[in-house]
Tab-separated table of C-alpha atoms in Angstrom:
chain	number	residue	atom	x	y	z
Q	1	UNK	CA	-28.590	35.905	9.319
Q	2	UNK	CA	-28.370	35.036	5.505
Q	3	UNK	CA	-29.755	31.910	4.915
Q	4	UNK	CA	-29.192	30.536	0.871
Q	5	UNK	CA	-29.784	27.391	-0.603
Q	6	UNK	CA	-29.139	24.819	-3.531
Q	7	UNK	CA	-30.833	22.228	-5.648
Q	8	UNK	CA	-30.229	18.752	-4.247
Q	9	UNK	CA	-28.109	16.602	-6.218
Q	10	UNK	CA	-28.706	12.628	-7.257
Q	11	UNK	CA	-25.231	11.241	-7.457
Q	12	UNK	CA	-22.117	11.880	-4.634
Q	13	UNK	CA	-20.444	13.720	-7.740
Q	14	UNK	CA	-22.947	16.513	-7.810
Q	15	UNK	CA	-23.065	16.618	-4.076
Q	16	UNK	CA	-19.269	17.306	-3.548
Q	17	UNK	CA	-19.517	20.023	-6.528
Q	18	UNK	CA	-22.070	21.597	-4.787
Q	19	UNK	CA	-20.339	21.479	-1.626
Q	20	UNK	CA	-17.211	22.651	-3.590
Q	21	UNK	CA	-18.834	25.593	-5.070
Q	22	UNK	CA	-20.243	26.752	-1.848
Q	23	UNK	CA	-17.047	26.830	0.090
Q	24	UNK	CA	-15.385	28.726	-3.133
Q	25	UNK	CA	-18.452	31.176	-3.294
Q	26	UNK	CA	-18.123	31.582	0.554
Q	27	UNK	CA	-14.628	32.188	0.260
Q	28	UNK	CA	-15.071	35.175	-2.084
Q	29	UNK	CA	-17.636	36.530	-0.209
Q	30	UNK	CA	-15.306	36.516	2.805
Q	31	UNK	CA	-12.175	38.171	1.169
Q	32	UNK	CA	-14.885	40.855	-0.268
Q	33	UNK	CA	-16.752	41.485	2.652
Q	34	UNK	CA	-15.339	42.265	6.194
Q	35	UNK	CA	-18.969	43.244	7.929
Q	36	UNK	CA	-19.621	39.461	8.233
Q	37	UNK	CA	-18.214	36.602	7.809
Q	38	UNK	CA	-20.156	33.583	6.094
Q	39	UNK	CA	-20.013	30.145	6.700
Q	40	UNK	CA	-20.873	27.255	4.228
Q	41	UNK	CA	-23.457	23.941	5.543
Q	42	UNK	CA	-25.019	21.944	5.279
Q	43	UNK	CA	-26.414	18.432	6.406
Q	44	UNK	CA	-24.276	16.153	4.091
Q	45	UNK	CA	-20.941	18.070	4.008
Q	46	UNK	CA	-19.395	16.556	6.816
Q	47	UNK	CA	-19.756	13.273	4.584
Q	48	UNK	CA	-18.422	14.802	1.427
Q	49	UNK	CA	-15.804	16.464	3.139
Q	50	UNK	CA	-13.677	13.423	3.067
Q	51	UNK	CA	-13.320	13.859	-0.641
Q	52	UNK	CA	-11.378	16.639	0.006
Q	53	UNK	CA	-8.122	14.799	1.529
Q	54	UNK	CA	-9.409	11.276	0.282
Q	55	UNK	CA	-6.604	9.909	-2.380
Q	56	UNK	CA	-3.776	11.859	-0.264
Q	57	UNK	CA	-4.985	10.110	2.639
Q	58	UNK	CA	-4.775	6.757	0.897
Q	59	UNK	CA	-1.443	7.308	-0.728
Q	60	UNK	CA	0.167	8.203	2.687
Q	61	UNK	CA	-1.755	5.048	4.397
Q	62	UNK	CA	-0.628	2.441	1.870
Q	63	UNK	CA	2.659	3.380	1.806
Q	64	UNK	CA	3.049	3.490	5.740
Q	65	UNK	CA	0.968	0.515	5.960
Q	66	UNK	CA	3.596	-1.480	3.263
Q	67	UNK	CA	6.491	0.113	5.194
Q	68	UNK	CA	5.242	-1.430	8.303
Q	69	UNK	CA	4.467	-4.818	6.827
Q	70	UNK	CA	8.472	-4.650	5.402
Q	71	UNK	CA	10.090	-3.968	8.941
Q	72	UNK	CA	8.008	-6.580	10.773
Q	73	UNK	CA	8.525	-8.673	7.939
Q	74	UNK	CA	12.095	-8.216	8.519
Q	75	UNK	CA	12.601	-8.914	12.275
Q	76	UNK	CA	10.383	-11.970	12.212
Q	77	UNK	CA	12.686	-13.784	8.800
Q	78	UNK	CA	15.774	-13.033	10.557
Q	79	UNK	CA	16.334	-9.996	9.288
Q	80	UNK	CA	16.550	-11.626	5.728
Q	81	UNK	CA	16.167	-8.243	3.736
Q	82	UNK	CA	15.823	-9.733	0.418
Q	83	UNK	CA	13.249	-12.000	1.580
Q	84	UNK	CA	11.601	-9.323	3.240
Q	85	UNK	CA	11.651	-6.794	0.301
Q	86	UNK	CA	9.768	-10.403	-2.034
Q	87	UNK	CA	6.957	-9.839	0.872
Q	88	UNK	CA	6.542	-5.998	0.029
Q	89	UNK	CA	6.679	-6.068	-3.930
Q	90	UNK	CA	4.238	-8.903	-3.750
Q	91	UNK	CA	1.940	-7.159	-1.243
Q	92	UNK	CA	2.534	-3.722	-3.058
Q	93	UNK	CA	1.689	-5.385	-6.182
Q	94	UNK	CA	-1.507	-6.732	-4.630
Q	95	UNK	CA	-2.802	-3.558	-3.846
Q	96	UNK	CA	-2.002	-1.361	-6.888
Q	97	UNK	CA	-3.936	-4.009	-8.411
Q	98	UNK	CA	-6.705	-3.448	-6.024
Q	99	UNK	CA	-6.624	-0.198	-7.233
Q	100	UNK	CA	-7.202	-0.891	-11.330
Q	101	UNK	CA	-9.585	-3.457	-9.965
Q	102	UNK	CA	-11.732	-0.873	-8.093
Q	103	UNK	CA	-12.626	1.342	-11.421
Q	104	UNK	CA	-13.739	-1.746	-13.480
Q	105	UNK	CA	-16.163	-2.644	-10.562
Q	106	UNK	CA	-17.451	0.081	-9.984
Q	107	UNK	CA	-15.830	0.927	-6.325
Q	108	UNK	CA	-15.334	4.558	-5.836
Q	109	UNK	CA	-12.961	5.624	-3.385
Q	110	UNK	CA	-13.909	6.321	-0.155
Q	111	UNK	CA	-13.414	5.844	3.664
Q	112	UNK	CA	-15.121	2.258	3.436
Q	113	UNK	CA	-13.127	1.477	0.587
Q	114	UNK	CA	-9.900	3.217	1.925
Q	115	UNK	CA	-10.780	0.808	5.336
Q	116	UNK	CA	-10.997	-2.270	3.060
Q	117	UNK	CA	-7.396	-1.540	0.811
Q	118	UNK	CA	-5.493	-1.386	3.882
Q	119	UNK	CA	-6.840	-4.538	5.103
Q	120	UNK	CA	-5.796	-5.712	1.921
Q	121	UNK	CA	-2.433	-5.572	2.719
Q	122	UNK	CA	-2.452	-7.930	5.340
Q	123	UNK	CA	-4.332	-10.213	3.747
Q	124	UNK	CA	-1.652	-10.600	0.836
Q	125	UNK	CA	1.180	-10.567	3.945
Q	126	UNK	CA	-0.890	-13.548	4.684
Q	127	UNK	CA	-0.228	-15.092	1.530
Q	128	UNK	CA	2.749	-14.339	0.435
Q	129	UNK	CA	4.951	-14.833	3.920
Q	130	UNK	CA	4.291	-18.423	4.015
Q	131	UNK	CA	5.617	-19.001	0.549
Q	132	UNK	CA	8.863	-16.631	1.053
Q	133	UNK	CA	9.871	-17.751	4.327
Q	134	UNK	CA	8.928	-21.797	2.790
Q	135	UNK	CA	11.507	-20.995	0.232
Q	136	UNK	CA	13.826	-19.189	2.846
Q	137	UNK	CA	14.042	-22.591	4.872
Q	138	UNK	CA	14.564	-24.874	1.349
Q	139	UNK	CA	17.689	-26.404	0.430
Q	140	UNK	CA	19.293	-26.695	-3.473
Q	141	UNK	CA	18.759	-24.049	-5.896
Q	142	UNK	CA	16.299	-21.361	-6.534
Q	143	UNK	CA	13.845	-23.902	-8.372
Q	144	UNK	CA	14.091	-26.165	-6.590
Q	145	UNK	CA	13.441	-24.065	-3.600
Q	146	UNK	CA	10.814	-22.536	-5.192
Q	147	UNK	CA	8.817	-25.607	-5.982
Q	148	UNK	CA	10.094	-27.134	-2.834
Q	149	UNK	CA	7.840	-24.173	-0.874
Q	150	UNK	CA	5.296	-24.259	-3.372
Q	151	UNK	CA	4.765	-28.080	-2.992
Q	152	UNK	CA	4.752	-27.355	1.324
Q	153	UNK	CA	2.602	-24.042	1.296
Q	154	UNK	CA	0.778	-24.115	-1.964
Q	155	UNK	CA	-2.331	-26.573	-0.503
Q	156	UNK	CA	-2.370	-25.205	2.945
Q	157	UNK	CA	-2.716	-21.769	1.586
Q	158	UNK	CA	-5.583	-22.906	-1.233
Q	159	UNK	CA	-7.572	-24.973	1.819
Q	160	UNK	CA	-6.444	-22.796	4.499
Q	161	UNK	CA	-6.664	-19.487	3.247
Q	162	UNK	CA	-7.971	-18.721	0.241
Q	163	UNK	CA	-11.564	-21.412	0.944
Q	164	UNK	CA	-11.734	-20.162	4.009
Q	165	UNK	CA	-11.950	-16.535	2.903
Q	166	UNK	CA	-14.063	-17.259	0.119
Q	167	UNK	CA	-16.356	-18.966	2.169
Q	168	UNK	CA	-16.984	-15.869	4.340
Q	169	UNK	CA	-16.886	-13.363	1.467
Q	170	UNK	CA	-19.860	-15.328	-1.271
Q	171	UNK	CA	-22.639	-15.395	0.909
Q	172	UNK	CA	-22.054	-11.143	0.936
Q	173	UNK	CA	-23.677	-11.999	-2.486
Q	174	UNK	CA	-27.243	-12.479	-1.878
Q	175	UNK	CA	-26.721	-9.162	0.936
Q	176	UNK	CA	-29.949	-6.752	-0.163
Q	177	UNK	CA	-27.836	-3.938	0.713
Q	178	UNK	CA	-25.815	-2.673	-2.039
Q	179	UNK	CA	-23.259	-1.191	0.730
Q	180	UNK	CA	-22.718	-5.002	1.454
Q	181	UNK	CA	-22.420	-6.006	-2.102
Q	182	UNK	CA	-20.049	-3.890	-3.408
Q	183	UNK	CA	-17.757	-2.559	-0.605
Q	184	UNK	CA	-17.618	-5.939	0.685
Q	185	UNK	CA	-18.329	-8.988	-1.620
Q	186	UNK	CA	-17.051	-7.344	-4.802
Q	187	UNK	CA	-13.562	-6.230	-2.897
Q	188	UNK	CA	-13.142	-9.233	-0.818
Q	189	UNK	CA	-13.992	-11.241	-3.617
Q	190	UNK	CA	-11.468	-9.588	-5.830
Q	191	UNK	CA	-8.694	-9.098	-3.240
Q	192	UNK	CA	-8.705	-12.553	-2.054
Q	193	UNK	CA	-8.476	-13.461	-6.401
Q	194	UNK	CA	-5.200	-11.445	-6.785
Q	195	UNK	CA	-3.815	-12.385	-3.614
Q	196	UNK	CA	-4.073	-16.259	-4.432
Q	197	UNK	CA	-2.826	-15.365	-8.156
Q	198	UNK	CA	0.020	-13.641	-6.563
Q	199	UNK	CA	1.236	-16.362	-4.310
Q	200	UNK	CA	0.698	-19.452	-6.179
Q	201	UNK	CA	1.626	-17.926	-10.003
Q	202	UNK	CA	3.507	-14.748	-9.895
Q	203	UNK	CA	5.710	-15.243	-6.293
Q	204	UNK	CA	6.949	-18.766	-7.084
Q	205	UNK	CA	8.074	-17.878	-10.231
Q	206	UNK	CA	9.865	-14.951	-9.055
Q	207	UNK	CA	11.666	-16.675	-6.519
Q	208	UNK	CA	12.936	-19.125	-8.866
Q	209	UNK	CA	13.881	-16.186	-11.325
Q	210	UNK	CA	15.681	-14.002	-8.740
Q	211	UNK	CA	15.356	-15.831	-5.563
């Protein structure tokens, strides 16, 4: 048995280089040398390995996760397409701003983080639904519509919702572990901030626009 090692790294960067550059050395070795064939580990691959697959992975799960959201969407309004697709660009929009929201915090990607963006989703479905199927049910035009489901939703999603998540997500704040802090309070936090700015600023208004 040939037994090699490598310097340890300090941040997750240098560990999946290192675990990069193993598997590539290992792979020349292997095409070189039929006698034996080498294998690359060590203990923290199988944690770095995710990096591998890890914004392919979250690509293909938003995007069946939105797709999902738009079909239920669309058998429980009736199958009111337009109303269903207003659920989906607000929801998409919520996420891709997730996204330019994780790299000023500080979030890497990862499978905690991955977790937490889908569940982002359905938070914003949360949201957003009440207001589009409000306006759905509204008589007169689409401003009045719009500010009719504002008016009905707008304060039972601010006291309902939004406090109620906040609530739950600021006392992650004071969390000693940094695992708690930033994969939870900072993305909660932040998700449950665009999802409210969504709903009550961005939705209304397009509903009375092209509603």
């Amino acid at each position: 048995a040939v037994v090699s090692t490598q310097s340890t790294g300090a941040t997750s960067a240098a560990f999946i280089t290192a675990r990069q550059q193993a598997i590539a050395l290992v792979e020349e070795v292997n095409q070189n040398t039929k006698l034996i064939e080498v294998y690359a580990y060590s203990s923290y691959y199988p944690y770095y390995e995710q990096y591998d697959t890890i914004v392919r992975e979250c690509g293909v799960n938003l995007v069946v996760t939105v797709v999902a959201t738009f079909l239920v969407a669309t058998v429980l309004l009736g199958f009111n397409l337009y109303a269903s697709l207003c659920i989906m660009l607000s929801v998409t929009m919520c996420a891709v701003d997730m996204i330019g929201a994780m790299v000023y915090l500080d979030i890497p990607l990862n499978a905690i983080s991955l977790v937490n963006l889908l569940l982002s989703v359905g938070i914003a479905v949360e949201f957003s639904a009440n207001i589009v199927q409000a306006f759905t049910m509204a008589t007169g035009g689409r401003v009045a519509r719009a500010r009719d489901a504002l008016i009905k939703t707008g304060p039972a999603i601010i006291s309902g919702i939004a406090m109620t998540n906040f609530v739950g997500v600021v006392v992650l704040a004071a969390a000693k572990s940094q695992l708690f802090v930033v994969f939870y309070f900072r993305m909660f936090f932040t998700i449950n901030c665009l999802c409210v700015a969504h709903t009550i600023l961005f939705l209304p208004a397009f509903l009375a626009f092209l509603g």
